[in-house]
mmCIF file of C-alpha atoms in Angstrom:
data_model
loop_
_atom_site.group_PDB
_atom_site.id
_atom_site.type_symbol
_atom_site.label_atom_id
_atom_site.label_comp_id
_atom_site.label_asym_id
_atom_site.label_seq_id
_atom_site.Cartn_x
_atom_site.Cartn_y
_atom_site.Cartn_z
ATOM 1 C CA MET A 1 135.882 79.420 0.211
ATOM 2 C CA ASN A 2 135.353 79.555 -3.365
ATOM 3 C CA SER A 3 132.258 79.334 -5.186
ATOM 4 C CA GLN A 4 133.604 78.547 -8.339
ATOM 5 C CA GLN A 5 135.094 75.249 -7.580
ATOM 6 C CA PRO A 6 132.672 72.880 -8.651
ATOM 7 C CA ILE A 7 133.694 71.026 -5.323
ATOM 8 C CA ILE A 8 134.688 71.453 -1.679
ATOM 9 C CA ASP A 9 138.546 69.758 -1.518
ATOM 10 C CA PHE A 10 139.816 68.822 2.069
ATOM 11 C CA ASP A 11 143.378 68.922 1.971
ATOM 12 C CA GLY A 12 143.978 65.934 3.823
ATOM 13 C CA GLU A 13 140.829 63.104 4.202
ATOM 14 C CA ALA A 14 137.916 64.729 4.579
ATOM 15 C CA PRO A 15 136.430 64.753 7.764
ATOM 16 C CA ARG A 16 134.287 61.374 8.762
ATOM 17 C CA ALA A 17 130.472 62.833 9.115
ATOM 18 C CA HIS A 18 127.015 61.203 9.429
ATOM 19 C CA ASP A 19 124.123 63.238 8.379
ATOM 20 C CA ALA A 20 125.639 67.008 8.701
ATOM 21 C CA VAL A 21 124.238 70.646 8.414
ATOM 22 C CA ILE A 22 126.762 73.543 7.733
ATOM 23 C CA MET A 23 126.248 76.666 9.773
ATOM 24 C CA ARG A 24 128.234 79.971 9.400
ATOM 25 C CA GLU A 25 127.981 82.579 12.012
ATOM 26 C CA GLY A 26 130.331 85.641 11.997
ATOM 27 C CA ASP A 27 133.521 84.360 9.403
ATOM 28 C CA ASP A 28 133.610 80.788 10.688
ATOM 29 C CA PHE A 29 131.737 77.804 10.275
ATOM 30 C CA TYR A 30 130.575 75.281 12.465
ATOM 31 C CA LEU A 31 130.260 71.631 11.172
ATOM 32 C CA PHE A 32 126.754 69.165 12.833
ATOM 33 C CA SER A 33 126.140 65.936 12.848
ATOM 34 C CA THR A 34 125.523 62.065 14.225
ATOM 35 C CA GLY A 35 127.263 61.905 17.404
ATOM 36 C CA ARG A 36 127.815 61.799 21.129
ATOM 37 C CA GLY A 37 125.933 64.348 22.251
ATOM 38 C CA VAL A 38 125.638 65.777 19.167
ATOM 39 C CA SER A 39 128.977 66.073 16.541
ATOM 40 C CA VAL A 40 130.152 70.016 15.817
ATOM 41 C CA ARG A 41 133.145 71.249 14.186
ATOM 42 C CA ARG A 42 134.175 74.821 12.896
ATOM 43 C CA SER A 43 136.585 75.557 10.511
ATOM 44 C CA THR A 44 137.642 79.505 9.187
ATOM 45 C CA ASN A 45 137.524 78.302 5.586
ATOM 46 C CA PHE A 46 134.820 75.257 4.549
ATOM 47 C CA GLN A 47 138.287 72.936 4.109
ATOM 48 C CA HIS A 48 139.871 72.598 7.442
ATOM 49 C CA TRP A 49 138.260 71.238 9.767
ATOM 50 C CA GLY A 50 138.896 71.680 13.367
ATOM 51 C CA SER A 51 138.755 68.290 15.810
ATOM 52 C CA ARG A 52 135.540 67.249 17.040
ATOM 53 C CA GLU A 53 132.523 67.683 19.862
ATOM 54 C CA SER A 54 130.087 67.416 21.460
ATOM 55 C CA VAL A 55 127.158 70.359 21.933
ATOM 56 C CA LEU A 56 125.760 68.140 25.276
ATOM 57 C CA SER A 57 128.209 66.642 27.431
ATOM 58 C CA GLU A 58 125.467 64.744 28.910
ATOM 59 C CA PRO A 59 122.257 63.934 27.498
ATOM 60 C CA PRO A 60 119.116 64.706 29.188
ATOM 61 C CA ALA A 61 117.418 62.641 31.422
ATOM 62 C CA TRP A 62 113.996 63.145 29.777
ATOM 63 C CA CYS A 63 115.401 61.240 27.048
ATOM 64 C CA GLU A 64 116.425 58.353 28.074
ATOM 65 C CA GLN A 65 113.007 58.531 29.694
ATOM 66 C CA LEU A 66 111.194 58.750 26.666
ATOM 67 C CA VAL A 67 113.383 56.206 24.550
ATOM 68 C CA PRO A 68 115.256 53.457 26.470
ATOM 69 C CA GLY A 69 117.785 52.070 24.604
ATOM 70 C CA ASN A 70 119.311 55.180 23.801
ATOM 71 C CA ARG A 71 122.749 56.477 25.320
ATOM 72 C CA GLY A 72 122.538 59.786 24.498
ATOM 73 C CA PHE A 73 124.280 59.392 20.678
ATOM 74 C CA PHE A 74 122.020 61.923 18.903
ATOM 75 C CA TRP A 75 121.214 61.670 15.239
ATOM 76 C CA ALA A 76 120.848 63.889 12.582
ATOM 77 C CA PRO A 77 121.113 67.419 13.494
ATOM 78 C CA ASP A 78 119.791 70.929 12.368
ATOM 79 C CA ILE A 79 120.186 74.135 13.486
ATOM 80 C CA ALA A 80 118.557 77.638 13.025
ATOM 81 C CA PHE A 81 118.904 81.261 14.462
ATOM 82 C CA PHE A 82 115.070 83.109 15.115
ATOM 83 C CA GLY A 83 114.054 84.686 18.763
ATOM 84 C CA GLY A 84 118.213 85.772 19.237
ATOM 85 C CA ARG A 85 119.576 82.528 19.480
ATOM 86 C CA TRP A 86 120.367 79.731 18.049
ATOM 87 C CA HIS A 87 118.190 76.122 17.675
ATOM 88 C CA LEU A 88 119.574 72.878 17.632
ATOM 89 C CA TYR A 89 117.201 70.295 16.918
ATOM 90 C CA TYR A 90 118.749 66.729 17.186
ATOM 91 C CA SER A 91 116.716 63.047 17.043
ATOM 92 C CA VAL A 92 116.574 60.702 19.960
ATOM 93 C CA SER A 93 116.027 57.094 18.951
ATOM 94 C CA THR A 94 117.672 53.795 18.491
ATOM 95 C CA PHE A 95 118.027 51.523 15.136
ATOM 96 C CA GLY A 96 114.915 49.719 13.599
ATOM 97 C CA SER A 97 112.428 51.833 15.841
ATOM 98 C CA ASN A 98 110.178 54.439 15.974
ATOM 99 C CA ARG A 99 109.878 55.114 19.368
ATOM 100 C CA SER A 100 111.466 58.059 18.941
ATOM 101 C CA ALA A 101 111.935 62.001 20.217
ATOM 102 C CA ILE A 102 113.017 65.533 18.216
ATOM 103 C CA GLY A 103 114.578 67.269 21.420
ATOM 104 C CA LEU A 104 116.146 70.985 21.158
ATOM 105 C CA ALA A 105 118.678 73.170 22.714
ATOM 106 C CA THR A 106 120.059 76.814 22.343
ATOM 107 C CA ASN A 107 122.503 79.128 22.644
ATOM 108 C CA VAL A 108 123.115 82.235 22.056
ATOM 109 C CA THR A 109 126.323 81.788 19.833
ATOM 110 C CA LEU A 110 128.045 79.073 17.662
ATOM 111 C CA ASP A 111 130.774 80.073 19.324
ATOM 112 C CA SER A 112 132.390 78.003 22.540
ATOM 113 C CA GLN A 113 135.102 80.798 23.596
ATOM 114 C CA HIS A 114 132.138 83.325 24.144
ATOM 115 C CA SER A 115 132.170 84.541 27.830
ATOM 116 C CA ASN A 116 128.359 83.445 27.069
ATOM 117 C CA TYR A 117 128.472 80.329 25.733
ATOM 118 C CA GLU A 118 126.633 77.803 27.176
ATOM 119 C CA TRP A 119 123.474 74.864 25.326
ATOM 120 C CA ARG A 120 120.344 74.973 27.262
ATOM 121 C CA ASP A 121 118.131 71.900 27.230
ATOM 122 C CA GLU A 122 114.885 73.392 26.077
ATOM 123 C CA GLY A 123 113.141 68.976 26.488
ATOM 124 C CA MET A 124 111.298 67.906 23.893
ATOM 125 C CA VAL A 125 109.741 68.870 20.395
ATOM 126 C CA CYS A 126 107.909 65.718 19.687
ATOM 127 C CA GLN A 127 107.863 62.034 20.098
ATOM 128 C CA SER A 128 106.403 59.448 17.724
ATOM 129 C CA HIS A 129 105.227 55.705 19.303
ATOM 130 C CA ARG A 130 105.427 51.711 18.459
ATOM 131 C CA GLU A 131 101.859 52.513 17.045
ATOM 132 C CA ASP A 132 102.552 55.580 15.301
ATOM 133 C CA GLY A 133 102.469 55.239 11.507
ATOM 134 C CA TRP A 134 105.768 58.217 11.754
ATOM 135 C CA ASN A 135 109.519 58.614 13.138
ATOM 136 C CA ALA A 136 110.372 61.449 14.859
ATOM 137 C CA ILE A 137 113.794 61.830 13.400
ATOM 138 C CA ASP A 138 115.377 63.515 10.908
ATOM 139 C CA PRO A 139 114.362 67.484 11.952
ATOM 140 C CA ASN A 140 114.604 69.724 9.509
ATOM 141 C CA VAL A 141 113.078 73.638 10.429
ATOM 142 C CA LEU A 142 112.647 76.508 7.907
ATOM 143 C CA PHE A 143 110.515 79.797 7.350
ATOM 144 C CA ASP A 144 107.980 79.981 4.767
ATOM 145 C CA ALA A 145 107.775 82.695 3.041
ATOM 146 C CA GLN A 146 104.343 84.335 4.993
ATOM 147 C CA GLY A 147 107.222 83.963 8.095
ATOM 148 C CA ARG A 148 105.689 81.117 9.384
ATOM 149 C CA LEU A 149 107.979 78.114 11.431
ATOM 150 C CA TRP A 150 108.066 74.362 10.250
ATOM 151 C CA MET A 151 109.734 71.471 10.814
ATOM 152 C CA ALA A 152 110.296 68.442 8.079
ATOM 153 C CA LEU A 153 111.008 64.559 10.043
ATOM 154 C CA GLY A 154 110.354 61.252 9.328
ATOM 155 C CA SER A 155 111.630 58.185 8.440
ATOM 156 C CA PHE A 156 110.721 54.885 6.979
ATOM 157 C CA TRP A 157 106.943 53.982 8.296
ATOM 158 C CA ASP A 158 105.091 56.399 6.294
ATOM 159 C CA GLY A 159 106.880 58.478 5.584
ATOM 160 C CA ILE A 160 108.131 62.735 5.879
ATOM 161 C CA LYS A 161 105.778 64.262 7.662
ATOM 162 C CA LEU A 162 105.179 68.205 8.513
ATOM 163 C CA ARG A 163 104.549 70.604 11.240
ATOM 164 C CA ARG A 164 103.840 74.008 12.349
ATOM 165 C CA LEU A 165 106.389 74.383 15.184
ATOM 166 C CA ASP A 166 105.945 78.418 17.089
ATOM 167 C CA GLU A 167 108.238 80.951 16.190
ATOM 168 C CA ILE A 168 108.589 81.931 19.902
ATOM 169 C CA THR A 169 109.223 78.619 21.971
ATOM 170 C CA GLY A 170 110.658 76.447 18.631
ATOM 171 C CA LYS A 171 108.349 73.617 19.655
ATOM 172 C CA LEU A 172 105.029 71.800 18.523
ATOM 173 C CA SER A 173 102.330 75.125 17.783
ATOM 174 C CA ASP A 174 99.482 75.011 19.687
ATOM 175 C CA GLU A 175 97.444 76.796 17.553
ATOM 176 C CA ASP A 176 98.197 74.906 13.994
ATOM 177 C CA THR A 177 98.170 70.920 14.797
ATOM 178 C CA THR A 178 97.822 69.493 11.618
ATOM 179 C CA LEU A 179 100.682 66.563 10.382
ATOM 180 C CA HIS A 180 100.759 67.031 7.016
ATOM 181 C CA SER A 181 102.527 64.365 4.533
ATOM 182 C CA LEU A 182 104.899 65.415 1.963
ATOM 183 C CA ALA A 183 106.268 61.559 0.776
ATOM 184 C CA ARG A 184 106.110 57.880 0.791
ATOM 185 C CA ARG A 185 106.999 55.155 -0.792
ATOM 186 C CA PRO A 186 106.074 51.682 -0.724
ATOM 187 C CA ARG A 187 106.572 49.604 2.282
ATOM 188 C CA THR A 188 107.441 46.021 0.471
ATOM 189 C CA PRO A 189 109.569 43.697 1.353
ATOM 190 C CA GLU A 190 112.217 45.288 -1.483
ATOM 191 C CA ILE A 191 111.612 49.518 -0.950
ATOM 192 C CA GLN A 192 110.615 49.073 3.031
ATOM 193 C CA GLY A 193 109.066 52.696 2.921
ATOM 194 C CA SER A 194 112.985 53.512 3.178
ATOM 195 C CA VAL A 195 112.541 57.527 1.746
ATOM 196 C CA GLU A 196 113.833 60.000 5.215
ATOM 197 C CA ALA A 197 116.432 62.861 5.781
ATOM 198 C CA PRO A 198 113.643 65.843 5.237
ATOM 199 C CA PHE A 199 115.569 69.321 3.599
ATOM 200 C CA ILE A 200 113.644 71.773 2.300
ATOM 201 C CA VAL A 201 114.824 74.718 0.123
ATOM 202 C CA ARG A 202 112.482 77.931 -0.777
ATOM 203 C CA ARG A 203 113.801 78.966 -4.235
ATOM 204 C CA GLY A 204 111.110 81.350 -5.799
ATOM 205 C CA GLU A 205 108.085 80.329 -6.073
ATOM 206 C CA PHE A 206 108.623 76.631 -5.105
ATOM 207 C CA TYR A 207 109.344 74.663 -1.901
ATOM 208 C CA ILE A 208 112.152 71.782 -3.503
ATOM 209 C CA LEU A 209 112.268 68.944 -1.070
ATOM 210 C CA PHE A 210 114.906 66.766 -0.944
ATOM 211 C CA VAL A 211 114.471 63.237 0.695
ATOM 212 C CA SER A 212 117.376 60.440 0.808
ATOM 213 C CA PHE A 213 116.175 56.865 -0.965
ATOM 214 C CA ASP A 214 117.045 53.322 0.416
ATOM 215 C CA PHE A 215 119.586 51.775 2.571
ATOM 216 C CA CYS A 216 122.128 54.025 4.507
ATOM 217 C CA CYS A 217 124.472 52.621 6.855
ATOM 218 C CA ARG A 218 125.996 49.346 4.768
ATOM 219 C CA GLY A 219 129.366 50.436 4.464
ATOM 220 C CA VAL A 220 129.900 50.035 0.712
ATOM 221 C CA ASP A 221 127.211 48.275 0.202
ATOM 222 C CA SER A 222 124.945 51.446 0.780
ATOM 223 C CA THR A 223 122.288 51.690 -1.294
ATOM 224 C CA TYR A 224 120.963 55.668 -0.297
ATOM 225 C CA ASN A 225 120.271 58.069 -3.665
ATOM 226 C CA ILE A 226 118.981 61.468 -3.175
ATOM 227 C CA ARG A 227 116.022 62.440 -4.193
ATOM 228 C CA VAL A 228 114.074 65.977 -5.233
ATOM 229 C CA GLY A 229 110.362 67.251 -5.607
ATOM 230 C CA ARG A 230 108.592 70.938 -5.779
ATOM 231 C CA ALA A 231 105.617 71.918 -4.953
ATOM 232 C CA ARG A 232 104.149 76.075 -4.318
ATOM 233 C CA ASP A 233 103.316 75.434 -1.199
ATOM 234 C CA ILE A 234 104.947 74.651 1.945
ATOM 235 C CA THR A 235 102.419 71.384 3.051
ATOM 236 C CA GLY A 236 102.512 70.682 -1.218
ATOM 237 C CA PRO A 237 101.706 67.962 -3.254
ATOM 238 C CA TYR A 238 105.645 68.117 -4.225
ATOM 239 C CA LEU A 239 105.975 66.643 -7.646
ATOM 240 C CA ASP A 240 108.799 65.229 -8.826
ATOM 241 C CA ARG A 241 110.134 66.771 -12.014
ATOM 242 C CA ASP A 242 107.740 64.100 -14.292
ATOM 243 C CA GLY A 243 104.943 64.520 -12.162
ATOM 244 C CA THR A 244 104.642 62.129 -10.043
ATOM 245 C CA ALA A 245 103.623 63.471 -6.481
ATOM 246 C CA LEU A 246 106.355 62.192 -3.803
ATOM 247 C CA LEU A 247 103.335 60.111 -2.148
ATOM 248 C CA GLU A 248 103.530 58.414 -4.834
ATOM 249 C CA GLY A 249 107.309 57.488 -4.738
ATOM 250 C CA GLY A 250 108.101 60.078 -7.378
ATOM 251 C CA GLY A 251 111.187 61.908 -6.885
ATOM 252 C CA THR A 252 113.786 62.903 -9.431
ATOM 253 C CA LEU A 253 117.163 61.581 -8.679
ATOM 254 C CA VAL A 254 119.840 64.301 -8.132
ATOM 255 C CA ARG A 255 122.798 62.059 -6.905
ATOM 256 C CA GLN A 256 123.473 58.519 -7.627
ATOM 257 C CA SER A 257 126.701 55.952 -6.400
ATOM 258 C CA ASP A 258 129.588 56.391 -8.966
ATOM 259 C CA ALA A 259 133.099 53.982 -8.423
ATOM 260 C CA ARG A 260 134.690 55.722 -4.905
ATOM 261 C CA TRP A 261 131.411 56.833 -3.431
ATOM 262 C CA ARG A 262 129.033 54.926 -2.836
ATOM 263 C CA GLY A 263 125.746 55.381 -1.234
ATOM 264 C CA PRO A 264 124.984 59.546 -1.143
ATOM 265 C CA GLY A 265 122.448 60.735 0.846
ATOM 266 C CA HIS A 266 121.174 62.635 4.035
ATOM 267 C CA ASN A 267 121.879 66.032 2.496
ATOM 268 C CA SER A 268 121.509 69.246 3.541
ATOM 269 C CA VAL A 269 122.059 72.386 1.640
ATOM 270 C CA PHE A 270 124.146 75.655 2.738
ATOM 271 C CA HIS A 271 123.551 78.817 0.780
ATOM 272 C CA ASP A 272 126.841 80.963 1.146
ATOM 273 C CA ARG A 273 127.562 85.231 0.960
ATOM 274 C CA ASN A 274 128.666 84.737 -3.005
ATOM 275 C CA GLY A 275 125.027 83.322 -3.916
ATOM 276 C CA ALA A 276 126.191 79.926 -4.088
ATOM 277 C CA ASP A 277 124.177 76.694 -2.995
ATOM 278 C CA TRP A 278 126.452 73.506 -2.045
ATOM 279 C CA LEU A 279 124.661 69.930 -1.795
ATOM 280 C CA ILE A 280 125.866 68.960 1.523
ATOM 281 C CA TYR A 281 126.069 64.949 2.188
ATOM 282 C CA HIS A 282 127.638 61.767 3.128
ATOM 283 C CA ALA A 283 128.832 58.871 1.706
ATOM 284 C CA TYR A 284 130.871 55.851 2.181
ATOM 285 C CA ASP A 285 134.039 55.408 0.670
ATOM 286 C CA ALA A 286 135.045 52.492 -1.760
ATOM 287 C CA GLU A 287 138.782 52.861 -1.829
ATOM 288 C CA ASN A 288 139.198 53.346 2.085
ATOM 289 C CA GLY A 289 137.430 50.467 3.976
ATOM 290 C CA GLY A 290 133.767 51.863 3.156
ATOM 291 C CA ALA A 291 134.339 54.919 6.028
ATOM 292 C CA SER A 292 131.824 57.827 5.647
ATOM 293 C CA ARG A 293 132.958 60.647 4.886
ATOM 294 C CA LEU A 294 131.661 64.400 4.345
ATOM 295 C CA ARG A 295 131.282 65.330 0.988
ATOM 296 C CA VAL A 296 130.162 69.257 0.133
ATOM 297 C CA GLU A 297 129.597 69.731 -3.686
ATOM 298 C CA LYS A 298 128.272 72.692 -5.598
ATOM 299 C CA LEU A 299 124.576 72.627 -6.728
ATOM 300 C CA GLY A 300 122.846 74.505 -9.928
ATOM 301 C CA TRP A 301 120.088 74.867 -10.838
ATOM 302 C CA ASP A 302 118.833 74.493 -14.346
ATOM 303 C CA GLU A 303 116.426 76.728 -16.609
ATOM 304 C CA ASP A 304 113.281 74.900 -15.561
ATOM 305 C CA GLY A 305 114.391 75.530 -11.386
ATOM 306 C CA TRP A 306 115.443 72.074 -10.726
ATOM 307 C CA PRO A 307 118.556 71.374 -9.061
ATOM 308 C CA PHE A 308 122.016 69.118 -9.893
ATOM 309 C CA VAL A 309 125.480 68.323 -9.440
ATOM 310 C CA ALA A 310 128.243 68.763 -12.219
#
């Protein structure tokens, strides 16, 4: 991949993808996204992606038990490597409901041709119920500066939450059970509490929290846009560039719709071997019937440490 170019130019049509995250193992790249059993594609150069496959050929039995109505179509994965295994977190839900759960599958390798390749169901990590004020989807997992493992999550309702995870099991910590609040928006008829898809990057002395405002999944009428805030502690408080707390509806704009690409959102960030950062997100192509496509743009950082795209 060329770290000097401002945007990845896919030769031909960009992959269809929703809620994507990219990870590298060896010389290969792996694109995980929303899909049946969690979708995965493989690439050797970040530009040409293979056919879409499913991580989980069959949904674990617990999914239907905890979330009736889900049929194995899993949303918004995130993946991290620790303890000698890849840990893939994914969302189990139905549209418009907070009766949801986050599941976990692990593997020693991402290479499906490897003799030890086998995804192991590790069960449910956390769940939310209709009476809860939050929604257990859109997981993002990272280590803080002290080596503690955390999971950001959340969509609509009372916004973005953060939970400590156990560094051995990858599941909720019994030591620290606090549910931290990181961001929320007003639950007015117009806004409807529309904040979701957290992704946290540790950069220097700050934790940078990316979120998506407004509404996805409406084709060219989607209003998704990517916002950001930052904090010196992973638990917050997160403030935008103007000093407004994300818990008060703040968020500095990073990417919004343009004439062709509508409703950009649900981003992740990929850090390459040359030290460059890439903003990974999906947007709806107004020139192709509003189809959801993968977008990859170079992410810059200004002199004050705030992210931007060209």
